[in-house]
JSON list of C-alpha atoms in Angstrom, two decimals:
[
{"chain": "A", "resi": 1, "resn": "MET", "atom": "CA", "xyz": [83.50, -41.56, 40.34]},
{"chain": "A", "resi": 2, "resn": "PHE", "atom": "CA", "xyz": [82.86, -45.00, 38.91]},
{"chain": "A", "resi": 3, "resn": "LEU", "atom": "CA", "xyz": [79.57, -45.10, 40.84]},
{"chain": "A", "resi": 4, "resn": "GLU", "atom": "CA", "xyz": [78.47, -41.74, 39.37]},
{"chain": "A", "resi": 5, "resn": "LEU", "atom": "CA", "xyz": [79.37, -42.92, 35.86]},
{"chain": "A", "resi": 6, "resn": "ALA", "atom": "CA", "xyz": [77.43, -46.14, 36.33]},
{"chain": "A", "resi": 7, "resn": "LEU", "atom": "CA", "xyz": [74.36, -44.26, 37.58]},
{"chain": "A", "resi": 8, "resn": "THR", "atom": "CA", "xyz": [74.52, -41.82, 34.65]},
{"chain": "A", "resi": 9, "resn": "LEU", "atom": "CA", "xyz": [74.81, -44.68, 32.15]},
{"chain": "A", "resi": 10, "resn": "ALA", "atom": "CA", "xyz": [71.92, -46.56, 33.75]},
{"chain": "A", "resi": 11, "resn": "THR", "atom": "CA", "xyz": [69.72, -43.46, 33.73]},
{"chain": "A", "resi": 12, "resn": "THR", "atom": "CA", "xyz": [70.48, -42.85, 30.06]},
{"chain": "A", "resi": 13, "resn": "LEU", "atom": "CA", "xyz": [69.65, -46.42, 29.10]},
{"chain": "A", "resi": 14, "resn": "MET", "atom": "CA", "xyz": [66.39, -46.40, 31.07]},
{"chain": "A", "resi": 15, "resn": "THR", "atom": "CA", "xyz": [65.12, -43.07, 29.62]},
{"chain": "A", "resi": 16, "resn": "PRO", "atom": "CA", "xyz": [62.64, -43.85, 26.83]},
{"chain": "A", "resi": 17, "resn": "VAL", "atom": "CA", "xyz": [63.51, -42.43, 23.46]},
{"chain": "A", "resi": 18, "resn": "LYS", "atom": "CA", "xyz": [60.74, -40.22, 22.10]},
{"chain": "A", "resi": 19, "resn": "PRO", "atom": "CA", "xyz": [59.74, -41.12, 18.57]},
{"chain": "A", "resi": 20, "resn": "VAL", "atom": "CA", "xyz": [60.43, -38.49, 15.96]},
{"chain": "A", "resi": 21, "resn": "GLN", "atom": "CA", "xyz": [57.12, -36.92, 15.02]},
{"chain": "A", "resi": 22, "resn": "LYS", "atom": "CA", "xyz": [56.40, -36.81, 11.34]},
{"chain": "A", "resi": 23, "resn": "GLN", "atom": "CA", "xyz": [56.14, -33.23, 10.17]},
{"chain": "A", "resi": 24, "resn": "GLN", "atom": "CA", "xyz": [52.70, -32.33, 8.85]},
{"chain": "A", "resi": 25, "resn": "THR", "atom": "CA", "xyz": [52.84, -30.91, 5.35]},
{"chain": "A", "resi": 26, "resn": "SER", "atom": "CA", "xyz": [50.47, -29.14, 3.00]},
{"chain": "A", "resi": 27, "resn": "LYS", "atom": "CA", "xyz": [48.80, -30.94, 0.12]},
{"chain": "A", "resi": 28, "resn": "ASN", "atom": "CA", "xyz": [46.69, -30.06, -2.88]},
{"chain": "A", "resi": 29, "resn": "GLN", "atom": "CA", "xyz": [43.08, -31.27, -2.95]},
{"chain": "A", "resi": 30, "resn": "THR", "atom": "CA", "xyz": [40.16, -30.95, -5.36]},
{"chain": "A", "resi": 31, "resn": "ILE", "atom": "CA", "xyz": [36.85, -30.07, -3.72]},
{"chain": "A", "resi": 32, "resn": "TYR", "atom": "CA", "xyz": [33.35, -29.02, -4.74]},
{"chain": "A", "resi": 33, "resn": "VAL", "atom": "CA", "xyz": [31.58, -26.02, -3.18]},
{"chain": "A", "resi": 34, "resn": "LYS", "atom": "CA", "xyz": [27.77, -26.08, -3.18]},
{"chain": "A", "resi": 35, "resn": "GLU", "atom": "CA", "xyz": [25.66, -23.30, -4.64]},
{"chain": "A", "resi": 36, "resn": "SER", "atom": "CA", "xyz": [24.11, -22.42, -1.27]},
{"chain": "A", "resi": 37, "resn": "LYS", "atom": "CA", "xyz": [25.32, -22.12, 2.31]},
{"chain": "A", "resi": 38, "resn": "GLU", "atom": "CA", "xyz": [23.65, -23.85, 5.25]},
{"chain": "A", "resi": 39, "resn": "PRO", "atom": "CA", "xyz": [23.04, -22.64, 8.82]},
{"chain": "A", "resi": 40, "resn": "CYS", "atom": "CA", "xyz": [25.60, -24.07, 11.24]},
{"chain": "A", "resi": 41, "resn": "THR", "atom": "CA", "xyz": [26.96, -23.42, 14.70]},
{"chain": "A", "resi": 42, "resn": "GLY", "atom": "CA", "xyz": [30.61, -22.66, 15.31]},
{"chain": "A", "resi": 43, "resn": "VAL", "atom": "CA", "xyz": [31.49, -20.25, 18.09]},
{"chain": "A", "resi": 44, "resn": "ALA", "atom": "CA", "xyz": [28.09, -18.71, 17.32]},
{"chain": "A", "resi": 45, "resn": "PRO", "atom": "CA", "xyz": [25.26, -19.34, 14.85]},
{"chain": "A", "resi": 46, "resn": "MET", "atom": "CA", "xyz": [26.57, -18.72, 11.34]},
{"chain": "A", "resi": 47, "resn": "GLU", "atom": "CA", "xyz": [26.32, -19.90, 7.74]},
{"chain": "A", "resi": 48, "resn": "CYS", "atom": "CA", "xyz": [28.78, -22.46, 6.40]},
{"chain": "A", "resi": 49, "resn": "LEU", "atom": "CA", "xyz": [29.99, -23.22, 2.92]},
{"chain": "A", "resi": 50, "resn": "GLN", "atom": "CA", "xyz": [29.09, -26.76, 1.90]},
{"chain": "A", "resi": 51, "resn": "ILE", "atom": "CA", "xyz": [32.04, -28.76, 0.54]},
{"chain": "A", "resi": 52, "resn": "LYS", "atom": "CA", "xyz": [32.81, -32.32, -0.51]},
{"chain": "A", "resi": 53, "resn": "GLY", "atom": "CA", "xyz": [35.68, -34.24, -2.07]},
{"chain": "A", "resi": 54, "resn": "VAL", "atom": "CA", "xyz": [35.61, -35.68, -5.57]},
{"chain": "A", "resi": 55, "resn": "LYS", "atom": "CA", "xyz": [34.68, -39.15, -4.28]},
{"chain": "A", "resi": 56, "resn": "ASP", "atom": "CA", "xyz": [32.34, -37.98, -1.51]},
{"chain": "A", "resi": 57, "resn": "THR", "atom": "CA", "xyz": [28.56, -38.30, -1.73]},
{"chain": "A", "resi": 58, "resn": "GLU", "atom": "CA", "xyz": [27.59, -36.11, 1.24]},
{"chain": "A", "resi": 59, "resn": "TRP", "atom": "CA", "xyz": [28.18, -32.39, 1.76]},
{"chain": "A", "resi": 60, "resn": "SER", "atom": "CA", "xyz": [29.82, -31.21, 4.96]},
{"chain": "A", "resi": 61, "resn": "ASN", "atom": "CA", "xyz": [30.09, -27.85, 6.73]},
{"chain": "A", "resi": 62, "resn": "LEU", "atom": "CA", "xyz": [33.22, -25.77, 6.27]},
{"chain": "A", "resi": 63, "resn": "TYR", "atom": "CA", "xyz": [33.59, -23.72, 9.45]},
{"chain": "A", "resi": 64, "resn": "THR", "atom": "CA", "xyz": [36.31, -21.48, 8.02]},
{"chain": "A", "resi": 65, "resn": "ASN", "atom": "CA", "xyz": [36.98, -19.56, 4.81]},
{"chain": "A", "resi": 66, "resn": "ILE", "atom": "CA", "xyz": [38.92, -20.52, 1.71]},
{"chain": "A", "resi": 67, "resn": "GLU", "atom": "CA", "xyz": [41.65, -17.91, 1.40]},
{"chain": "A", "resi": 68, "resn": "GLY", "atom": "CA", "xyz": [41.55, -16.14, -1.95]},
{"chain": "A", "resi": 69, "resn": "PHE", "atom": "CA", "xyz": [38.13, -17.55, -2.90]},
{"chain": "A", "resi": 70, "resn": "LYS", "atom": "CA", "xyz": [35.22, -15.23, -3.66]},
{"chain": "A", "resi": 71, "resn": "TYR", "atom": "CA", "xyz": [31.95, -17.12, -3.28]},
{"chain": "A", "resi": 72, "resn": "THR", "atom": "CA", "xyz": [28.81, -16.20, -5.22]},
{"chain": "A", "resi": 73, "resn": "PRO", "atom": "CA", "xyz": [25.53, -17.93, -4.24]},
{"chain": "A", "resi": 74, "resn": "GLY", "atom": "CA", "xyz": [23.82, -19.82, -7.03]},
{"chain": "A", "resi": 75, "resn": "TYR", "atom": "CA", "xyz": [27.04, -21.24, -8.50]},
{"chain": "A", "resi": 76, "resn": "ARG", "atom": "CA", "xyz": [28.60, -24.64, -7.90]},
{"chain": "A", "resi": 77, "resn": "TYR", "atom": "CA", "xyz": [32.38, -24.62, -7.89]},
{"chain": "A", "resi": 78, "resn": "LYS", "atom": "CA", "xyz": [35.12, -27.16, -8.46]},
{"chain": "A", "resi": 79, "resn": "LEU", "atom": "CA", "xyz": [38.27, -25.88, -6.79]},
{"chain": "A", "resi": 80, "resn": "LEU", "atom": "CA", "xyz": [41.89, -26.88, -6.46]},
{"chain": "A", "resi": 81, "resn": "VAL", "atom": "CA", "xyz": [42.91, -25.86, -2.94]},
{"chain": "A", "resi": 82, "resn": "ARG", "atom": "CA", "xyz": [45.98, -26.11, -0.77]},
{"chain": "A", "resi": 83, "resn": "VAL", "atom": "CA", "xyz": [45.16, -27.80, 2.55]},
{"chain": "A", "resi": 84, "resn": "THR", "atom": "CA", "xyz": [47.58, -26.85, 5.32]},
{"chain": "A", "resi": 85, "resn": "PRO", "atom": "CA", "xyz": [47.49, -28.11, 8.94]},
{"chain": "A", "resi": 86, "resn": "VAL", "atom": "CA", "xyz": [47.56, -25.25, 11.44]},
{"chain": "A", "resi": 87, "resn": "LYS", "atom": "CA", "xyz": [49.99, -25.79, 14.28]},
{"chain": "A", "resi": 88, "resn": "ASN", "atom": "CA", "xyz": [48.53, -24.84, 17.67]},
{"chain": "A", "resi": 89, "resn": "PRO", "atom": "CA", "xyz": [45.28, -23.32, 16.35]},
{"chain": "A", "resi": 90, "resn": "PRO", "atom": "CA", "xyz": [43.31, -21.00, 18.68]},
{"chain": "A", "resi": 91, "resn": "ALA", "atom": "CA", "xyz": [40.43, -22.53, 20.63]},
{"chain": "A", "resi": 92, "resn": "ASP", "atom": "CA", "xyz": [37.87, -20.96, 18.31]},
{"chain": "A", "resi": 93, "resn": "GLY", "atom": "CA", "xyz": [39.91, -21.50, 15.13]},
{"chain": "A", "resi": 94, "resn": "SER", "atom": "CA", "xyz": [40.20, -24.24, 12.54]},
{"chain": "A", "resi": 95, "resn": "SER", "atom": "CA", "xyz": [43.04, -26.76, 12.60]},
{"chain": "A", "resi": 96, "resn": "ILE", "atom": "CA", "xyz": [43.16, -26.67, 8.79]},
{"chain": "A", "resi": 97, "resn": "ARG", "atom": "CA", "xyz": [43.74, -23.72, 6.46]},
{"chain": "A", "resi": 98, "resn": "TYR", "atom": "CA", "xyz": [42.31, -23.79, 2.94]},
{"chain": "A", "resi": 99, "resn": "THR", "atom": "CA", "xyz": [43.95, -21.66, 0.24]},
{"chain": "A", "resi": 100, "resn": "LEU", "atom": "CA", "xyz": [42.62, -21.37, -3.30]},
{"chain": "A", "resi": 101, "resn": "ARG", "atom": "CA", "xyz": [45.02, -22.54, -6.01]},
{"chain": "A", "resi": 102, "resn": "LYS", "atom": "CA", "xyz": [42.68, -22.50, -9.00]},
{"chain": "A", "resi": 103, "resn": "VAL", "atom": "CA", "xyz": [38.97, -22.36, -9.90]},
{"chain": "A", "resi": 104, "resn": "LEU", "atom": "CA", "xyz": [38.54, -25.45, -12.09]},
{"chain": "A", "resi": 105, "resn": "GLU", "atom": "CA", "xyz": [34.80, -25.03, -12.78]},
{"chain": "A", "resi": 106, "resn": "LYS", "atom": "CA", "xyz": [32.06, -22.50, -12.02]},
{"chain": "A", "resi": 107, "resn": "LYS", "atom": "CA", "xyz": [28.55, -23.51, -13.07]},
{"chain": "A", "resi": 108, "resn": "LYS", "atom": "CA", "xyz": [25.29, -21.65, -12.60]},
{"chain": "A", "resi": 109, "resn": "VAL", "atom": "CA", "xyz": [22.72, -23.79, -10.77]},
{"chain": "A", "resi": 110, "resn": "ASN", "atom": "CA", "xyz": [19.04, -23.05, -11.24]},
{"chain": "A", "resi": 111, "resn": "THR", "atom": "CA", "xyz": [17.61, -22.59, -7.75]},
{"chain": "A", "resi": 112, "resn": "THR", "atom": "CA", "xyz": [14.41, -20.87, -8.90]},
{"chain": "A", "resi": 113, "resn": "PRO", "atom": "CA", "xyz": [11.28, -22.95, -8.29]},
{"chain": "A", "resi": 114, "resn": "GLU", "atom": "CA", "xyz": [9.46, -24.08, -11.42]},
{"chain": "A", "resi": 115, "resn": "LYS", "atom": "CA", "xyz": [6.77, -21.72, -12.57]},
{"chain": "A", "resi": 116, "resn": "GLY", "atom": "CA", "xyz": [3.42, -22.86, -11.20]},
{"chain": "A", "resi": 117, "resn": "SER", "atom": "CA", "xyz": [4.97, -24.91, -8.37]},
{"chain": "A", "resi": 118, "resn": "PRO", "atom": "CA", "xyz": [3.88, -24.31, -4.76]},
{"chain": "A", "resi": 119, "resn": "TRP", "atom": "CA", "xyz": [7.25, -22.80, -3.85]},
{"chain": "A", "resi": 120, "resn": "ALA", "atom": "CA", "xyz": [7.20, -20.39, -6.76]},
{"chain": "A", "resi": 121, "resn": "PHE", "atom": "CA", "xyz": [3.97, -19.05, -5.24]},
{"chain": "A", "resi": 122, "resn": "ILE", "atom": "CA", "xyz": [5.16, -19.19, -1.61]},
{"chain": "A", "resi": 123, "resn": "ALA", "atom": "CA", "xyz": [8.40, -17.37, -2.41]},
{"chain": "A", "resi": 124, "resn": "SER", "atom": "CA", "xyz": [6.54, -14.57, -4.18]},
{"chain": "A", "resi": 125, "resn": "LYS", "atom": "CA", "xyz": [4.54, -13.56, -1.07]},
{"chain": "A", "resi": 126, "resn": "ARG", "atom": "CA", "xyz": [4.95, -12.32, 2.47]},
{"chain": "A", "resi": 127, "resn": "TRP", "atom": "CA", "xyz": [3.25, -14.53, 5.06]},
{"chain": "A", "resi": 128, "resn": "ASN", "atom": "CA", "xyz": [1.69, -12.93, 8.11]},
{"chain": "A", "resi": 129, "resn": "LEU", "atom": "CA", "xyz": [1.06, -15.17, 11.14]},
{"chain": "A", "resi": 130, "resn": "ILE", "atom": "CA", "xyz": [-2.65, -15.36, 12.02]},
{"chain": "A", "resi": 131, "resn": "LYS", "atom": "CA", "xyz": [-2.73, -18.53, 14.15]},
{"chain": "A", "resi": 132, "resn": "LEU", "atom": "CA", "xyz": [-0.12, -19.86, 16.59]},
{"chain": "A", "resi": 133, "resn": "GLY", "atom": "CA", "xyz": [-0.96, -23.06, 18.43]},
{"chain": "A", "resi": 134, "resn": "ASP", "atom": "CA", "xyz": [-4.50, -22.68, 19.72]},
{"chain": "A", "resi": 135, "resn": "SER", "atom": "CA", "xyz": [-4.45, -18.87, 19.55]},
{"chain": "A", "resi": 136, "resn": "THR", "atom": "CA", "xyz": [-5.93, -16.83, 16.71]},
{"chain": "A", "resi": 137, "resn": "LEU", "atom": "CA", "xyz": [-3.99, -13.60, 16.24]},
{"chain": "A", "resi": 138, "resn": "THR", "atom": "CA", "xyz": [-4.94, -10.19, 14.88]},
{"chain": "A", "resi": 139, "resn": "GLN", "atom": "CA", "xyz": [-2.15, -7.88, 13.76]},
{"chain": "A", "resi": 140, "resn": "SER", "atom": "CA", "xyz": [0.48, -10.14, 15.30]},
{"chain": "A", "resi": 141, "resn": "GLY", "atom": "CA", "xyz": [3.35, -8.27, 13.65]},
{"chain": "A", "resi": 142, "resn": "ILE", "atom": "CA", "xyz": [4.94, -11.68, 12.91]},
{"chain": "A", "resi": 143, "resn": "TRP", "atom": "CA", "xyz": [5.74, -12.39, 9.27]},
{"chain": "A", "resi": 144, "resn": "VAL", "atom": "CA", "xyz": [8.19, -14.36, 7.14]},
{"chain": "A", "resi": 145, "resn": "GLU", "atom": "CA", "xyz": [9.45, -14.40, 3.57]},
{"chain": "A", "resi": 146, "resn": "PHE", "atom": "CA", "xyz": [11.27, -17.30, 1.89]},
{"chain": "A", "resi": 147, "resn": "ASP", "atom": "CA", "xyz": [14.21, -17.26, -0.54]},
{"chain": "A", "resi": 148, "resn": "PRO", "atom": "CA", "xyz": [14.52, -20.59, -2.41]},
{"chain": "A", "resi": 149, "resn": "ALA", "atom": "CA", "xyz": [17.86, -19.58, -3.93]},
{"chain": "A", "resi": 150, "resn": "THR", "atom": "CA", "xyz": [19.60, -19.44, -0.55]},
{"chain": "A", "resi": 151, "resn": "LYS", "atom": "CA", "xyz": [17.22, -21.71, 1.41]},
{"chain": "A", "resi": 152, "resn": "ARG", "atom": "CA", "xyz": [16.81, -18.90, 3.93]},
{"chain": "A", "resi": 153, "resn": "PHE", "atom": "CA", "xyz": [13.85, -17.13, 5.50]},
{"chain": "A", "resi": 154, "resn": "HIS", "atom": "CA", "xyz": [13.68, -13.73, 7.16]},
{"chain": "A", "resi": 155, "resn": "GLY", "atom": "CA", "xyz": [11.02, -11.57, 8.73]},
{"chain": "A", "resi": 156, "resn": "LYS", "atom": "CA", "xyz": [9.79, -10.06, 11.97]},
{"chain": "A", "resi": 157, "resn": "GLY", "atom": "CA", "xyz": [8.90, -11.76, 15.23]},
{"chain": "A", "resi": 158, "resn": "GLY", "atom": "CA", "xyz": [6.67, -8.93, 16.39]},
{"chain": "A", "resi": 159, "resn": "CYS", "atom": "CA", "xyz": [9.55, -7.07, 18.00]},
{"chain": "A", "resi": 160, "resn": "ASN", "atom": "CA", "xyz": [12.85, -8.33, 16.59]},
{"chain": "A", "resi": 161, "resn": "SER", "atom": "CA", "xyz": [14.09, -9.20, 13.13]},
{"chain": "A", "resi": 162, "resn": "ILE", "atom": "CA", "xyz": [14.30, -12.97, 12.62]},
{"chain": "A", "resi": 163, "resn": "SER", "atom": "CA", "xyz": [16.06, -15.22, 10.14]},
{"chain": "A", "resi": 164, "resn": "GLY", "atom": "CA", "xyz": [17.17, -18.79, 9.62]},
{"chain": "A", "resi": 165, "resn": "GLY", "atom": "CA", "xyz": [17.40, -21.66, 7.20]},
{"chain": "A", "resi": 166, "resn": "TYR", "atom": "CA", "xyz": [14.83, -24.05, 5.82]},
{"chain": "A", "resi": 167, "resn": "HIS", "atom": "CA", "xyz": [14.67, -27.12, 3.64]},
{"chain": "A", "resi": 168, "resn": "ALA", "atom": "CA", "xyz": [11.55, -28.14, 1.75]},
{"chain": "A", "resi": 169, "resn": "ASN", "atom": "CA", "xyz": [11.14, -31.75, 0.68]},
{"chain": "A", "resi": 170, "resn": "GLY", "atom": "CA", "xyz": [7.86, -32.90, -0.79]},
{"chain": "A", "resi": 171, "resn": "GLU", "atom": "CA", "xyz": [5.10, -31.98, 1.66]},
{"chain": "A", "resi": 172, "resn": "ASN", "atom": "CA", "xyz": [7.51, -31.25, 4.52]},
{"chain": "A", "resi": 173, "resn": "ILE", "atom": "CA", "xyz": [9.47, -28.18, 5.54]},
{"chain": "A", "resi": 174, "resn": "THR", "atom": "CA", "xyz": [12.28, -28.23, 8.10]},
{"chain": "A", "resi": 175, "resn": "PHE", "atom": "CA", "xyz": [13.42, -25.05, 9.85]},
{"chain": "A", "resi": 176, "resn": "THR", "atom": "CA", "xyz": [16.99, -24.71, 11.11]},
{"chain": "A", "resi": 177, "resn": "MET", "atom": "CA", "xyz": [18.96, -22.21, 13.16]},
{"chain": "A", "resi": 178, "resn": "ALA", "atom": "CA", "xyz": [16.22, -19.63, 13.73]},
{"chain": "A", "resi": 179, "resn": "ILE", "atom": "CA", "xyz": [17.76, -16.53, 15.29]},
{"chain": "A", "resi": 180, "resn": "SER", "atom": "CA", "xyz": [16.64, -13.01, 16.16]},
{"chain": "A", "resi": 181, "resn": "THR", "atom": "CA", "xyz": [18.03, -9.66, 17.14]},
{"chain": "A", "resi": 182, "resn": "ARG", "atom": "CA", "xyz": [18.06, -8.85, 20.87]},
{"chain": "A", "resi": 183, "resn": "MET", "atom": "CA", "xyz": [15.97, -5.71, 21.13]},
{"chain": "A", "resi": 184, "resn": "ALA", "atom": "CA", "xyz": [13.65, -5.65, 24.14]},
{"chain": "A", "resi": 185, "resn": "CYS", "atom": "CA", "xyz": [10.04, -4.50, 23.66]},
{"chain": "A", "resi": 186, "resn": "MET", "atom": "CA", "xyz": [7.82, -2.78, 26.18]},
{"chain": "A", "resi": 187, "resn": "ASP", "atom": "CA", "xyz": [4.89, -5.13, 25.59]},
{"chain": "A", "resi": 188, "resn": "GLU", "atom": "CA", "xyz": [5.52, -8.39, 27.46]},
{"chain": "A", "resi": 189, "resn": "ASN", "atom": "CA", "xyz": [2.83, -10.19, 25.46]},
{"chain": "A", "resi": 190, "resn": "VAL", "atom": "CA", "xyz": [4.64, -9.37, 22.22]},
{"chain": "A", "resi": 191, "resn": "MET", "atom": "CA", "xyz": [7.92, -10.69, 23.63]},
{"chain": "A", "resi": 192, "resn": "ARG", "atom": "CA", "xyz": [6.27, -13.84, 24.92]},
{"chain": "A", "resi": 193, "resn": "ARG", "atom": "CA", "xyz": [4.58, -14.54, 21.59]},
{"chain": "A", "resi": 194, "resn": "GLU", "atom": "CA", "xyz": [7.82, -13.89, 19.70]},
{"chain": "A", "resi": 195, "resn": "ALA", "atom": "CA", "xyz": [9.70, -16.34, 21.93]},
{"chain": "A", "resi": 196, "resn": "GLU", "atom": "CA", "xyz": [6.99, -18.97, 21.40]},
{"chain": "A", "resi": 197, "resn": "PHE", "atom": "CA", "xyz": [7.12, -18.49, 17.63]},
{"chain": "A", "resi": 198, "resn": "LEU", "atom": "CA", "xyz": [10.92, -18.77, 17.50]},
{"chain": "A", "resi": 199, "resn": "LYS", "atom": "CA", "xyz": [10.74, -21.95, 19.55]},
{"chain": "A", "resi": 200, "resn": "MET", "atom": "CA", "xyz": [8.21, -23.46, 17.14]},
{"chain": "A", "resi": 201, "resn": "ILE", "atom": "CA", "xyz": [10.34, -22.76, 14.05]},
{"chain": "A", "resi": 202, "resn": "GLY", "atom": "CA", "xyz": [13.63, -23.74, 15.64]},
{"chain": "A", "resi": 203, "resn": "GLU", "atom": "CA", "xyz": [14.84, -27.16, 14.41]},
{"chain": "A", "resi": 204, "resn": "HIS", "atom": "CA", "xyz": [11.30, -28.34, 13.62]},
{"chain": "A", "resi": 205, "resn": "THR", "atom": "CA", "xyz": [9.78, -30.21, 10.70]},
{"chain": "A", "resi": 206, "resn": "TYR", "atom": "CA", "xyz": [6.18, -29.63, 9.64]},
{"chain": "A", "resi": 207, "resn": "ARG", "atom": "CA", "xyz": [3.90, -30.81, 6.91]},
{"chain": "A", "resi": 208, "resn": "TYR", "atom": "CA", "xyz": [2.68, -27.82, 4.94]},
{"chain": "A", "resi": 209, "resn": "ASP", "atom": "CA", "xyz": [0.12, -26.91, 2.33]},
{"chain": "A", "resi": 210, "resn": "VAL", "atom": "CA", "xyz": [-1.28, -23.82, 0.65]},
{"chain": "A", "resi": 211, "resn": "ALA", "atom": "CA", "xyz": [-5.06, -23.44, 0.79]},
{"chain": "A", "resi": 212, "resn": "ASP", "atom": "CA", "xyz": [-6.82, -20.43, -0.73]},
{"chain": "A", "resi": 213, "resn": "GLN", "atom": "CA", "xyz": [-4.69, -17.57, 0.60]},
{"chain": "A", "resi": 214, "resn": "THR", "atom": "CA", "xyz": [-3.08, -19.25, 3.62]},
{"chain": "A", "resi": 215, "resn": "LEU", "atom": "CA", "xyz": [0.10, -21.18, 4.26]},
{"chain": "A", "resi": 216, "resn": "ASN", "atom": "CA", "xyz": [-0.56, -23.90, 6.83]},
{"chain": "A", "resi": 217, "resn": "PHE", "atom": "CA", "xyz": [1.81, -25.94, 9.00]},
{"chain": "A", "resi": 218, "resn": "TYR", "atom": "CA", "xyz": [0.83, -29.25, 10.60]},
{"chain": "A", "resi": 219, "resn": "GLU", "atom": "CA", "xyz": [2.47, -31.27, 13.36]},
{"chain": "A", "resi": 220, "resn": "ASN", "atom": "CA", "xyz": [1.20, -34.82, 13.85]},
{"chain": "A", "resi": 221, "resn": "ASP", "atom": "CA", "xyz": [-1.75, -33.88, 11.62]},
{"chain": "A", "resi": 222, "resn": "LYS", "atom": "CA", "xyz": [-2.67, -31.00, 13.94]},
{"chain": "A", "resi": 223, "resn": "LEU", "atom": "CA", "xyz": [-2.83, -27.52, 12.42]},
{"chain": "A", "resi": 224, "resn": "VAL", "atom": "CA", "xyz": [-0.39, -25.49, 14.53]},
{"chain": "A", "resi": 225, "resn": "MET", "atom": "CA", "xyz": [0.37, -22.39, 12.44]},
{"chain": "A", "resi": 226, "resn": "ILE", "atom": "CA", "xyz": [-1.53, -20.44, 9.79]},
{"chain": "A", "resi": 227, "resn": "PHE", "atom": "CA", "xyz": [-0.05, -17.60, 7.77]},
{"chain": "A", "resi": 228, "resn": "GLY", "atom": "CA", "xyz": [-2.10, -15.17, 5.71]},
{"chain": "A", "resi": 229, "resn": "MET", "atom": "CA", "xyz": [-0.88, -13.97, 2.32]},
{"chain": "A", "resi": 230, "resn": "GLN", "atom": "CA", "xyz": [0.34, -10.42, 1.78]},
{"chain": "A", "resi": 231, "resn": "PRO", "atom": "CA", "xyz": [2.24, -8.65, -1.02]},
{"chain": "A", "resi": 232, "resn": "LYS", "atom": "CA", "xyz": [5.98, -9.15, -0.69]},
{"chain": "A", "resi": 233, "resn": "ASP", "atom": "CA", "xyz": [6.98, -5.55, -1.32]},
{"chain": "A", "resi": 234, "resn": "LEU", "atom": "CA", "xyz": [5.57, -4.28, 1.98]},
{"chain": "A", "resi": 235, "resn": "GLN", "atom": "CA", "xyz": [7.96, -2.21, 4.09]}
]
């Protein structure tokens, strides 16, 4: 009996004591929400709200929603939110839950290009692809339109609908997260050309200019894409 008691006491003394884990609690935080979303990749390609703290200088992607918050593009928000850690979040879920407490500010941001600027003209037209790489195209069925307010483009790839994000800075334009629907077409040449076009506007930066009635993209000073101008209200 004494031996069993001694062994039990020794085992108890040798067993490490687990530290008490500090319970995670919710907290209030003030954040800004940008006037436009940006393409991002979570479980799948999507668009993310852009947020930053009061003292932050850079925007970051928010891969979840803010509960109780109704977002309207074109407005910059200052919000008071409740930030709550999520215990055992799902594999495709966020480890933090944001809940709106109060809208502190909502300001309209002018995202319309200045009248007479290149982008005011570009955004007012539909652009039909007439040259891709070294190939000159006739009736390619590939076209794009640009929306400066949301920094998004949309159009047709010849077979499927296409869309994505873009950012224009000076003479350069950067395409991001180009995606398309998944409809198969009978013409293999159309599908091949569509795939080539999507590859060229996926995560690429080009120098651009507008000459006469064309929108031109250059890579390393080589002209790689030419778009012809068309009215934007085409169906």
